[in-house]
Amino acid sequence: MTQVSTASPDQPRQYQHTLSNGLTLLAEFIPNLRSAAMTLVVPGGAASDPDDCSGAATVLSDWLLRGAGSRDSRALTGYLDGLGVQRGSQAETSFIRFSASMLSKNLLSVLPVYADIVQRPQLPTEGFEPAKDLALQQLASIEDEPSHKLSILLRERHYPWPFGRPTLGVAAQLEAMTADALRGDYARRFTPRGSILSVAGNFDWATLKATVESAFGGWAEKPVVAPTARQPETGISHVRQETNQVQIGLAYDSVPESHAESLLAQTALNVLSGGMGARLFMEIREKQGLCYSVHAGYHSLKNRAAVFGYSGTAPERAQRTLDSFIVELKRLAQGITADELERARISMKSRVIMQGESSGARAGALVYDFYHRGRTRTLADLKGQIESITLDAVNAHLAKNPVGQLTVVTIGPEPLKVNL
Amino acid sequence: MTQVSTASPDQPRQYQHTLSNGLTLLAEFIPNLRSAAMTLVVPGGAASDPDDCSGAATVLSDWLLRGAGSRDSRALTGYLDGLGVQRGSQAETSFIRFSASMLSKNLLSVLPVYADIVQRPQLPTEGFEPAKDLALQQLASIEDEPSHKLSILLRERHYPWPFGRPTLGVAAQLEAMTADALRGDYARRFTPRGSILSVAGNFDWATLKATVESAFGGWAEKPVVAPTARQPETGISHVRQETNQVQIGLAYDSVPESHAESLLAQTALNVLSGGMGARLFMEIREKQGLCYSVHAGYHSLKNRAAVFGYSGTAPERAQRTLDSFIVELKRLAQGITADELERARISMKSRVIMQGESSGARAGALVYDFYHRGRTRTLADLKGQIESITLDAVNAHLAKNPVGQLTVVTIGPEPLKVNL
């Protein structure tokens, strides 16, 4: 099945094609770019790590690159470096994500390498311990980064298990992991159905489609592993640690990206924390001078979403910072002003246009839209959606969805009082 | 004085114009972009902070934005947010830097705001304590981020004073700072001579030049404050701290950007630490699995430059990591291979082309080139320079400049032995 969006010839043009094994190919042709970017996501993220093996996806995301197809680890690295490919791979909650940016002319030489990586990884025994070790070291380094540690704890407590599982894993489970078990895990989880490959930049669609069919078409289908949710812990918790600053994290539920009102929720978030003039920054940082860092962001999974708020501040100001943060969150239910909406709209539109000039940002956006919304949006679609937001709609959404139960995590010498 | 580079009509085109007060305007016209980016640097960075007032530039970089010209703090923020401007300001060693990205159509409305900020800041009394407080909080937060702390200490010990002065300042000196003293400091340091304003994106040159002449032409000239250097401490030092990971920093002198051989030094750095296949990553991380993070980067000031290397690792592997790091640094004197040169060249060329698609990256590059080299380089210039690098030239440079005296700083439970 192939779909092509209608657009004028000098505008970006979008394409979509589903392979018979279930893999979805998305593409956006951006005229005048010499770069191309690729994003490939495979549904084997931390949420589907084996129950007693947290961190499996993270170790896989490294081990998979240590040789694939006929190339061993050194040859694979040499080949991609020789094509000037800037790249990364990482485990997320739902996916393992591979990203690569390159010159357009090298795109067709690079795609088959990623086909090898997901279908024919060598997963060599001598590469397993180093890959596992790196995950353990990454985990250990977080103890020295309290703000990073906080964000992991907050997500773990707020989302129902397994959607808040830490992607970096759990040390004891990582240590117990074996190469054979992880090979089995790879075989179980890596499947074309649910995988999404996106390309943005300068390419010929017919050639791109044929290359992807030839490289990924033989990937055998198998059942997708769908994780089921348990009750999250939520509530209020404190980690006593002799830090210099107190780390404060707050979370509450929002509507997921696929929901009809998600853009309204995101507009409100923009008013709360979208720039220098946003409420959190102006009230807590600029006016009261309570802390250097304060912000909140919208985060969506497929069927659930949350707002995660963060601040780091001096111990003697931590209570006032938390109190003021909660005041701002609760104040949202009273709605935003016409001025605030106008500024949020301008900021969101500017961002959309600027991201449209980056092949990497567009490749990521195609995957995001398709996964959450079932279809991609062109820049013109996005602009139209932002322009159609009304004040009444945002305020009705906020009145209907007041900030309710908060999950709060703090790290510092003393616990704080949560004054709801 | 106005210069225009020769280029074909569909290629980026560069312009340069010096105002009679000494401010330099640089511009690169990039066809097909809807965004424009501005960088403005003023020679009032941490190196010219008053001797007993480290952190003055950092406090200024915040305070300056709290009202300028006829707009108070709130109006200024509202105006720029209303134009969808993404922006930042920060103190560096040599400059205070203002960066802004926006839609091209708003460029001419934004430039006069920055003219107000540097020439007519309100520096309101009620904004001083919050600005100072934020600097103090930023400084305090570094105690919780050992890798950040390490990079500050390493630069401070390696560069001669005042070029290694920490931009964030010194707590006691920040606390003693007064609004009046800082107003005097602003008046002393902010001058058009030595300031550089660059624009990249879509604009009409004649209109841009006229707008900049009108907005910045009345900025009165005064003598530039030139800091003088003292002996650096260098050597080996350890900060005892109960961190989970040991932080290792190394530094050694390199040739500055303005030197005829700087591109050769940067090519060698690319072989050492330019990507997944680079020596440090392959030897220390992939083969020996000693640490998750290991890298080295080239950093240039006007008349001096250094390579700063970094690794974070578990205490029981820290000594081996440091030993292996030093082995790799010393091995550079034996030269690189033809294969390594070829890969470095491809990686550098890809990066140049990809950065050419970002107005923000190009605006920054114009300022960098002009400050260090006295002239800007087009993408074609850069490509030509990279292509002309020969193996003999790189290896002759490396043989002539073996890694000599190392400055080493470590943070962790126990000191390490530096085996030179």
Tab-separated table of C-alpha atoms in Angstrom, chain A residues 3-419:
chain	number	residue	atom	x	y	z
A	3	GLN	CA	0.070	6.768	-0.269
A	4	VAL	CA	1.349	10.100	-1.485
A	5	SER	CA	0.313	13.416	0.000
A	6	THR	CA	-0.710	16.170	-2.366
A	7	ALA	CA	1.530	19.216	-2.267
A	8	SER	CA	2.912	21.798	-4.655
A	9	PRO	CA	6.183	20.801	-6.357
A	10	ASP	CA	8.453	23.114	-4.342
A	11	GLN	CA	6.951	22.001	-1.034
A	12	PRO	CA	7.919	18.993	1.046
A	13	ARG	CA	6.087	15.904	-0.182
A	14	GLN	CA	5.254	12.910	1.971
A	15	TYR	CA	5.110	9.232	1.073
A	16	GLN	CA	3.998	6.129	2.903
A	17	HIS	CA	4.351	2.459	2.064
A	18	THR	CA	3.627	-0.646	4.125
A	19	LEU	CA	5.625	-3.790	3.383
A	20	SER	CA	3.766	-7.104	3.391
A	21	ASN	CA	5.616	-8.134	6.568
A	22	GLY	CA	4.156	-5.109	8.376
A	23	LEU	CA	7.078	-2.675	8.370
A	24	THR	CA	5.975	0.879	7.595
A	25	LEU	CA	8.134	3.128	5.430
A	26	LEU	CA	7.527	6.880	5.749
A	27	ALA	CA	9.327	9.540	3.765
A	28	GLU	CA	9.358	13.290	3.382
A	29	PHE	CA	11.033	14.776	0.347
A	30	ILE	CA	12.591	18.122	1.259
A	31	PRO	CA	13.827	20.012	-1.782
A	32	ASN	CA	17.187	21.804	-1.583
A	33	LEU	CA	18.662	19.680	1.188
A	34	ARG	CA	21.941	17.874	0.621
A	35	SER	CA	21.497	15.836	3.786
A	36	ALA	CA	19.172	12.963	4.498
A	37	ALA	CA	18.190	11.506	7.842
A	38	MET	CA	16.883	8.091	8.760
A	39	THR	CA	15.019	6.940	11.858
A	40	LEU	CA	14.256	3.266	12.410
A	41	VAL	CA	12.283	2.130	15.444
A	42	VAL	CA	11.725	-1.510	16.382
A	43	PRO	CA	9.155	-2.393	19.077
A	44	GLY	CA	11.628	-3.839	21.587
A	45	GLY	CA	11.971	-1.078	24.180
A	46	ALA	CA	12.317	-1.238	27.947
A	47	ALA	CA	8.580	-1.850	28.463
A	48	SER	CA	8.958	-5.260	26.807
A	49	ASP	CA	12.215	-6.214	28.559
A	50	PRO	CA	11.757	-9.658	30.173
A	51	ASP	CA	10.211	-9.141	33.637
A	52	ASP	CA	13.387	-10.109	35.476
A	53	CYS	CA	15.785	-8.573	32.992
A	54	SER	CA	15.509	-4.781	33.059
A	55	GLY	CA	18.110	-3.239	30.781
A	56	ALA	CA	17.972	-5.926	28.075
A	57	ALA	CA	16.945	-3.391	25.415
A	58	THR	CA	19.786	-1.062	26.375
A	59	VAL	CA	22.409	-3.818	26.125
A	60	LEU	CA	20.906	-4.935	22.797
A	61	SER	CA	21.014	-1.387	21.414
A	62	ASP	CA	24.810	-1.511	21.781
A	63	TRP	CA	25.473	-5.192	21.057
A	64	LEU	CA	23.479	-5.082	17.782
A	65	LEU	CA	26.024	-2.669	16.310
A	66	ARG	CA	28.956	-5.016	16.988
A	67	GLY	CA	28.737	-6.739	13.622
A	68	ALA	CA	25.835	-7.492	11.247
A	69	GLY	CA	25.444	-9.417	7.979
A	70	SER	CA	28.901	-10.138	6.585
A	71	ARG	CA	30.583	-7.278	8.470
A	72	ASP	CA	32.175	-7.775	11.877
A	73	SER	CA	32.168	-4.976	14.443
A	74	ARG	CA	35.240	-3.219	13.078
A	75	ALA	CA	34.098	-3.493	9.444
A	76	LEU	CA	30.622	-2.195	10.279
A	77	THR	CA	31.986	0.843	12.100
A	78	GLY	CA	34.514	1.438	9.326
A	79	TYR	CA	31.882	1.205	6.616
A	80	LEU	CA	29.518	3.723	8.235
A	81	ASP	CA	32.373	6.070	9.200
A	82	GLY	CA	33.610	5.822	5.613
A	83	LEU	CA	30.245	7.169	4.470
A	84	GLY	CA	30.363	10.015	7.008
A	85	VAL	CA	27.264	8.773	8.845
A	86	GLN	CA	26.495	10.456	12.178
A	87	ARG	CA	24.496	7.968	14.156
A	88	GLY	CA	23.143	6.685	17.426
A	89	SER	CA	21.087	3.866	18.881
A	90	GLN	CA	19.186	3.804	22.135
A	91	ALA	CA	16.523	1.988	24.067
A	92	GLU	CA	13.349	3.905	24.868
A	93	THR	CA	10.171	2.782	26.594
A	94	SER	CA	8.425	1.387	23.511
A	95	PHE	CA	11.204	1.062	20.947
A	96	ILE	CA	14.842	0.572	20.238
A	97	ARG	CA	15.644	3.577	18.071
A	98	PHE	CA	18.360	3.860	15.414
A	99	SER	CA	19.048	7.335	14.007
A	100	ALA	CA	21.458	8.300	11.249
A	101	SER	CA	22.250	11.535	9.401
A	102	MET	CA	24.268	11.557	6.203
A	103	LEU	CA	24.651	13.137	2.791
A	104	SER	CA	21.696	12.249	0.550
A	105	LYS	CA	23.971	10.525	-1.931
A	106	ASN	CA	24.903	7.902	0.688
A	107	LEU	CA	21.364	7.077	1.819
A	108	LEU	CA	20.896	4.010	-0.381
A	109	SER	CA	24.212	2.541	0.789
A	110	VAL	CA	23.314	3.034	4.441
A	111	LEU	CA	19.775	1.597	4.579
A	112	PRO	CA	20.863	-2.017	3.829
A	113	VAL	CA	23.324	-1.813	6.747
A	114	TYR	CA	20.444	-1.146	9.133
A	115	ALA	CA	18.510	-3.978	7.490
A	116	ASP	CA	21.463	-6.224	8.431
A	117	ILE	CA	21.560	-4.837	11.969
A	118	VAL	CA	17.924	-5.634	12.752
A	119	GLN	CA	17.676	-8.913	10.771
A	120	ARG	CA	21.156	-10.431	10.806
A	121	PRO	CA	23.104	-9.105	13.799
A	122	GLN	CA	26.159	-11.202	14.626
A	123	LEU	CA	25.691	-10.679	18.394
A	124	PRO	CA	29.246	-11.980	18.899
A	125	THR	CA	30.094	-13.557	22.248
A	126	GLU	CA	33.209	-11.398	22.672
A	127	GLY	CA	31.069	-8.267	22.289
A	128	PHE	CA	28.518	-9.192	24.938
A	129	GLU	CA	30.458	-8.466	28.138
A	130	PRO	CA	31.669	-5.046	26.906
A	131	ALA	CA	28.099	-4.104	25.897
A	132	LYS	CA	26.737	-5.218	29.278
A	133	ASP	CA	29.569	-3.476	31.085
A	134	LEU	CA	28.851	-0.196	29.365
A	135	ALA	CA	25.224	-0.386	30.476
A	136	LEU	CA	26.363	-1.033	34.061
A	137	GLN	CA	28.762	1.900	33.924
A	138	GLN	CA	26.087	4.175	32.511
A	139	LEU	CA	23.818	3.133	35.363
A	140	ALA	CA	26.552	3.747	37.939
A	141	SER	CA	27.247	7.234	36.594
A	142	ILE	CA	23.665	8.277	37.333
A	143	GLU	CA	24.382	8.156	41.051
A	144	ASP	CA	26.624	11.175	40.427
A	145	GLU	CA	23.905	13.054	38.517
A	146	PRO	CA	20.988	13.684	40.895
A	147	SER	CA	18.828	15.500	38.329
A	148	HIS	CA	19.084	12.561	35.928
A	149	LYS	CA	18.413	10.128	38.776
A	150	LEU	CA	15.318	12.115	39.712
A	151	SER	CA	13.836	11.949	36.217
A	152	ILE	CA	14.229	8.162	36.175
A	153	LEU	CA	12.620	7.721	39.606
A	154	LEU	CA	9.776	10.064	38.758
A	155	ARG	CA	8.837	8.239	35.590
A	156	GLU	CA	9.127	4.873	37.310
A	157	ARG	CA	6.750	5.914	40.081
A	158	HIS	CA	4.262	7.750	37.903
A	159	TYR	CA	3.652	5.427	34.956
A	160	PRO	CA	2.096	2.006	35.505
A	161	TRP	CA	4.610	-0.831	35.228
A	162	PRO	CA	6.152	-1.658	32.724
A	163	PHE	CA	5.794	1.765	31.070
A	164	GLY	CA	7.928	3.502	33.659
A	165	ARG	CA	10.657	0.847	33.752
A	166	PRO	CA	14.063	2.514	33.675
A	167	THR	CA	15.542	1.996	30.210
A	168	LEU	CA	19.028	1.735	31.712
A	169	GLY	CA	17.925	-1.280	33.711
A	170	VAL	CA	18.613	-2.630	37.185
A	171	ALA	CA	22.200	-3.448	38.168
A	172	ALA	CA	21.629	-6.933	39.626
A	173	GLN	CA	19.534	-7.965	36.627
A	174	LEU	CA	22.107	-6.616	34.189
A	175	GLU	CA	24.838	-8.543	35.985
A	176	ALA	CA	22.856	-11.783	35.783
A	177	MET	CA	22.188	-11.371	32.049
A	178	THR	CA	23.755	-13.966	29.701
A	179	ALA	CA	24.581	-13.738	26.010
A	180	ASP	CA	22.312	-16.669	25.157
A	181	ALA	CA	19.351	-15.252	27.044
A	182	LEU	CA	19.775	-11.935	25.270
A	183	ARG	CA	20.048	-13.646	21.872
A	184	GLY	CA	16.717	-15.318	22.645
A	185	ASP	CA	15.279	-12.003	23.699
A	186	TYR	CA	16.372	-10.432	20.410
A	187	ALA	CA	14.736	-13.270	18.450
A	188	ARG	CA	11.515	-12.878	20.430
A	189	ARG	CA	11.168	-9.114	20.183
A	190	PHE	CA	12.593	-7.981	16.856
A	191	THR	CA	9.795	-8.014	14.326
A	192	PRO	CA	8.911	-5.960	11.239
A	193	ARG	CA	5.291	-5.526	12.342
A	194	GLY	CA	5.256	-2.419	14.484
A	195	SER	CA	8.630	-1.296	13.149
A	196	ILE	CA	8.725	2.097	11.444
A	197	LEU	CA	11.417	3.358	9.081
A	198	SER	CA	11.386	7.027	8.136
A	199	VAL	CA	13.525	9.061	5.773
A	200	ALA	CA	13.601	12.840	5.351
A	201	GLY	CA	15.651	14.796	2.844
A	202	ASN	CA	16.519	14.495	-0.779
A	203	PHE	CA	15.737	11.149	-2.476
A	204	ASP	CA	13.932	9.554	-5.390
A	205	TRP	CA	10.839	7.843	-3.994
A	206	ALA	CA	10.665	4.935	-6.460
A	207	THR	CA	14.313	4.044	-5.844
A	208	LEU	CA	13.980	4.471	-2.086
A	209	LYS	CA	10.925	2.229	-1.965
A	210	ALA	CA	12.611	-0.457	-4.071
A	211	THR	CA	15.735	-0.347	-1.890
A	212	VAL	CA	13.703	-0.711	1.294
A	213	GLU	CA	11.582	-3.532	-0.197
A	214	SER	CA	14.730	-5.375	-1.192
A	215	ALA	CA	16.560	-4.810	2.113
A	216	PHE	CA	13.702	-5.239	4.602
A	217	GLY	CA	11.140	-7.260	2.593
A	218	GLY	CA	12.610	-10.613	3.635
A	219	TRP	CA	12.375	-9.860	7.351
A	220	ALA	CA	10.150	-12.640	8.690
A	221	GLU	CA	7.114	-11.656	10.710
A	222	LYS	CA	6.379	-12.953	14.186
A	223	PRO	CA	3.885	-12.035	16.899
A	224	VAL	CA	4.450	-8.696	18.611
A	225	VAL	CA	5.078	-8.840	22.359
A	226	ALA	CA	2.523	-6.537	23.982
A	227	PRO	CA	3.281	-5.602	27.586
A	228	THR	CA	0.414	-5.322	30.069
A	229	ALA	CA	0.175	-2.643	32.712
A	230	ARG	CA	0.138	-2.892	36.503
A	231	GLN	CA	-0.792	-0.238	39.045
A	232	PRO	CA	1.846	2.507	39.418
A	233	GLU	CA	3.120	3.539	42.851
A	234	THR	CA	2.607	7.306	42.366
A	235	GLY	CA	2.281	9.294	45.623
A	236	ILE	CA	5.019	11.213	47.351
A	237	SER	CA	8.540	9.980	47.972
A	238	HIS	CA	11.868	11.349	49.086
A	239	VAL	CA	15.403	10.096	48.528
A	240	ARG	CA	17.726	11.292	51.271
A	241	GLN	CA	21.068	12.251	49.753
A	242	GLU	CA	23.608	14.887	50.793
A	243	THR	CA	23.255	16.898	47.605
A	244	ASN	CA	24.063	20.589	47.393
A	245	GLN	CA	20.776	21.350	45.662
A	246	VAL	CA	17.369	19.824	46.256
A	247	GLN	CA	15.937	18.101	43.180
A	248	ILE	CA	12.166	18.360	42.835
A	249	GLY	CA	10.118	16.318	40.365
A	250	LEU	CA	6.342	16.398	39.841
A	251	ALA	CA	4.148	14.413	37.467
A	252	TYR	CA	0.469	14.254	36.597
A	253	ASP	CA	-1.575	12.571	33.885
A	254	SER	CA	-2.389	14.257	30.603
A	255	VAL	CA	-4.179	13.150	27.420
A	256	PRO	CA	-2.077	11.047	25.020
A	257	GLU	CA	-0.944	12.371	21.637
A	258	SER	CA	-3.630	10.305	19.872
A	259	HIS	CA	-6.408	12.057	21.837
A	260	ALA	CA	-8.448	14.730	20.031
A	261	GLU	CA	-7.464	17.291	22.675
A	262	SER	CA	-3.728	16.599	22.866
A	263	LEU	CA	-2.834	19.774	20.997
A	264	LEU	CA	-4.889	21.766	23.523
A	265	ALA	CA	-2.962	20.160	26.385
A	266	GLN	CA	0.327	20.930	24.640
A	267	THR	CA	-0.711	24.541	24.070
A	268	ALA	CA	-1.391	24.932	27.787
A	269	LEU	CA	2.020	23.385	28.526
A	270	ASN	CA	3.570	25.974	26.251
A	271	VAL	CA	1.964	28.730	28.333
A	272	LEU	CA	3.218	27.036	31.494
A	273	SER	CA	6.764	26.352	30.325
A	274	GLY	CA	7.366	27.180	26.658
A	275	GLY	CA	9.900	29.982	26.772
A	276	MET	CA	11.369	32.939	28.626
A	277	GLY	CA	7.954	34.526	29.144
A	278	ALA	CA	6.220	31.315	30.242
A	279	ARG	CA	4.554	31.193	33.653
A	280	LEU	CA	6.963	28.899	35.510
A	281	PHE	CA	10.015	30.784	34.328
A	282	MET	CA	8.537	34.246	34.987
A	283	GLU	CA	6.929	33.504	38.357
A	284	ILE	CA	9.403	31.157	39.989
A	285	ARG	CA	12.712	32.088	38.423
A	286	GLU	CA	12.489	35.715	37.292
A	287	LYS	CA	10.119	37.244	39.859
A	288	GLN	CA	10.781	35.188	42.978
A	289	GLY	CA	14.349	34.178	42.041
A	290	LEU	CA	13.784	30.798	43.689
A	291	CYS	CA	15.807	28.606	41.373
A	292	TYR	CA	17.917	28.505	38.253
A	293	SER	CA	16.134	25.577	36.592
A	294	VAL	CA	12.385	25.150	36.439
A	295	HIS	CA	10.414	23.610	33.616
A	296	ALA	CA	7.690	21.143	32.709
A	297	GLY	CA	7.244	19.032	29.609
A	298	TYR	CA	4.575	16.938	27.924
A	299	HIS	CA	5.420	13.264	27.318
A	300	SER	CA	3.213	10.770	25.525
A	301	LEU	CA	3.252	7.023	25.205
A	302	LYS	CA	0.742	5.213	23.002
A	303	ASN	CA	-2.142	5.019	25.487
A	304	ARG	CA	-1.086	7.303	28.306
A	305	ALA	CA	0.663	10.602	28.748
A	306	ALA	CA	1.953	12.789	31.529
A	307	VAL	CA	3.403	16.162	32.316
A	308	PHE	CA	6.775	15.923	34.063
A	309	GLY	CA	7.908	18.999	35.979
A	310	TYR	CA	11.367	19.646	37.348
A	311	SER	CA	13.237	22.117	39.494
A	312	GLY	CA	16.635	22.156	41.201
A	313	THR	CA	17.143	24.655	44.002
A	314	ALA	CA	18.925	25.506	47.256
A	315	PRO	CA	17.661	23.621	50.356
A	316	GLU	CA	16.406	26.797	52.081
A	317	ARG	CA	14.272	27.671	49.045
A	318	ALA	CA	13.110	24.197	48.135
A	319	GLN	CA	9.818	24.321	50.055
A	320	ARG	CA	8.853	27.676	48.555
A	321	THR	CA	9.804	26.435	45.085
A	322	LEU	CA	7.641	23.332	45.411
A	323	ASP	CA	4.735	25.388	46.804
A	324	SER	CA	4.937	27.904	43.953
A	325	PHE	CA	5.232	25.121	41.380
A	326	ILE	CA	2.019	23.519	42.661
A	327	VAL	CA	0.249	26.904	42.692
A	328	GLU	CA	1.098	27.343	38.998
A	329	LEU	CA	-0.070	23.837	38.132
A	330	LYS	CA	-3.403	24.360	39.902
A	331	ARG	CA	-3.868	27.810	38.381
A	332	LEU	CA	-4.002	26.204	34.920
A	333	ALA	CA	-7.584	25.053	35.605
A	334	GLN	CA	-8.631	28.730	35.602
A	335	GLY	CA	-7.557	28.978	31.983
A	336	ILE	CA	-5.095	31.033	29.977
A	337	THR	CA	-5.504	34.514	28.458
A	338	ALA	CA	-5.894	35.474	24.795
A	339	ASP	CA	-2.412	37.022	24.897
A	340	GLU	CA	-0.906	33.850	26.279
A	341	LEU	CA	-2.595	31.773	23.588
A	342	GLU	CA	-1.322	34.089	20.875
A	343	ARG	CA	2.258	33.818	22.119
A	344	ALA	CA	2.066	30.048	22.490
A	345	ARG	CA	0.732	29.791	18.947
A	346	ILE	CA	3.559	31.938	17.547
A	347	SER	CA	6.164	29.947	19.437
A	348	MET	CA	4.730	26.608	18.261
A	349	LYS	CA	4.503	27.775	14.641
A	350	SER	CA	8.076	29.122	14.627
A	351	ARG	CA	9.333	25.842	15.998
A	352	VAL	CA	7.481	23.857	13.338
A	353	ILE	CA	8.946	25.940	10.522
A	354	MET	CA	12.476	25.813	11.931
A	355	GLN	CA	12.294	22.050	12.465
A	356	GLY	CA	11.141	21.753	8.863
A	357	GLU	CA	14.652	22.805	7.827
A	358	SER	CA	16.286	19.869	9.641
A	359	SER	CA	16.125	16.444	8.020
A	360	GLY	CA	16.855	14.777	11.373
A	361	ALA	CA	13.988	16.548	13.146
A	362	ARG	CA	11.585	15.686	10.317
A	363	ALA	CA	12.555	11.998	10.230
A	364	GLY	CA	11.860	11.821	13.972
A	365	ALA	CA	8.555	13.677	13.607
A	366	LEU	CA	7.303	11.294	10.899
A	367	VAL	CA	7.811	8.309	13.206
A	368	TYR	CA	6.252	10.129	16.164
A	369	ASP	CA	3.128	11.150	14.240
A	370	PHE	CA	2.604	7.778	12.614
A	371	TYR	CA	3.060	5.821	15.838
A	372	HIS	CA	0.753	8.009	17.886
A	373	ARG	CA	-1.740	9.291	15.325
A	374	GLY	CA	-1.657	6.598	12.656
A	375	ARG	CA	-0.731	9.167	10.010
A	376	THR	CA	1.987	11.715	9.351
A	377	ARG	CA	1.398	15.454	9.232
A	378	THR	CA	2.994	17.844	6.751
A	379	LEU	CA	4.309	21.201	7.921
A	380	ALA	CA	1.176	22.742	6.390
A	381	ASP	CA	-1.032	20.330	8.397
A	382	LEU	CA	0.774	21.281	11.594
A	383	LYS	CA	0.512	24.980	10.867
A	384	GLY	CA	-3.203	24.642	10.134
A	385	GLN	CA	-3.815	22.721	13.362
A	386	ILE	CA	-1.977	25.315	15.426
A	387	GLU	CA	-3.878	28.172	13.785
A	388	SER	CA	-7.224	26.529	14.467
A	389	ILE	CA	-6.705	26.367	18.250
A	390	THR	CA	-9.241	28.598	20.017
A	391	LEU	CA	-9.093	30.104	23.486
A	392	ASP	CA	-12.434	28.544	24.380
A	393	ALA	CA	-11.223	25.096	23.407
A	394	VAL	CA	-8.007	25.363	25.473
A	395	ASN	CA	-9.837	26.720	28.501
A	396	ALA	CA	-12.613	24.145	28.286
A	397	HIS	CA	-9.940	21.438	28.176
A	398	LEU	CA	-8.160	22.899	31.207
A	399	ALA	CA	-11.382	23.249	33.208
A	400	LYS	CA	-12.301	19.640	32.412
A	401	ASN	CA	-8.814	18.353	33.246
A	402	PRO	CA	-7.610	20.119	36.386
A	403	VAL	CA	-4.236	18.978	37.678
A	404	GLY	CA	-5.311	16.155	39.952
A	405	GLN	CA	-3.227	13.545	41.689
A	406	LEU	CA	0.434	14.504	41.727
A	407	THR	CA	3.357	12.140	41.858
A	408	VAL	CA	6.192	13.912	43.662
A	409	VAL	CA	9.791	12.768	44.042
A	410	THR	CA	12.470	14.808	45.796
A	411	ILE	CA	16.187	14.180	46.300
A	412	GLY	CA	18.086	16.111	48.954
A	413	PRO	CA	19.059	16.333	52.602
A	414	GLU	CA	15.476	16.753	53.930
A	415	PRO	CA	11.991	15.797	52.691
A	416	LEU	CA	9.536	18.549	51.710
A	417	LYS	CA	5.874	18.998	52.501
A	418	VAL	CA	3.518	18.659	49.537
A	419	ASN	CA	0.821	21.319	50.062
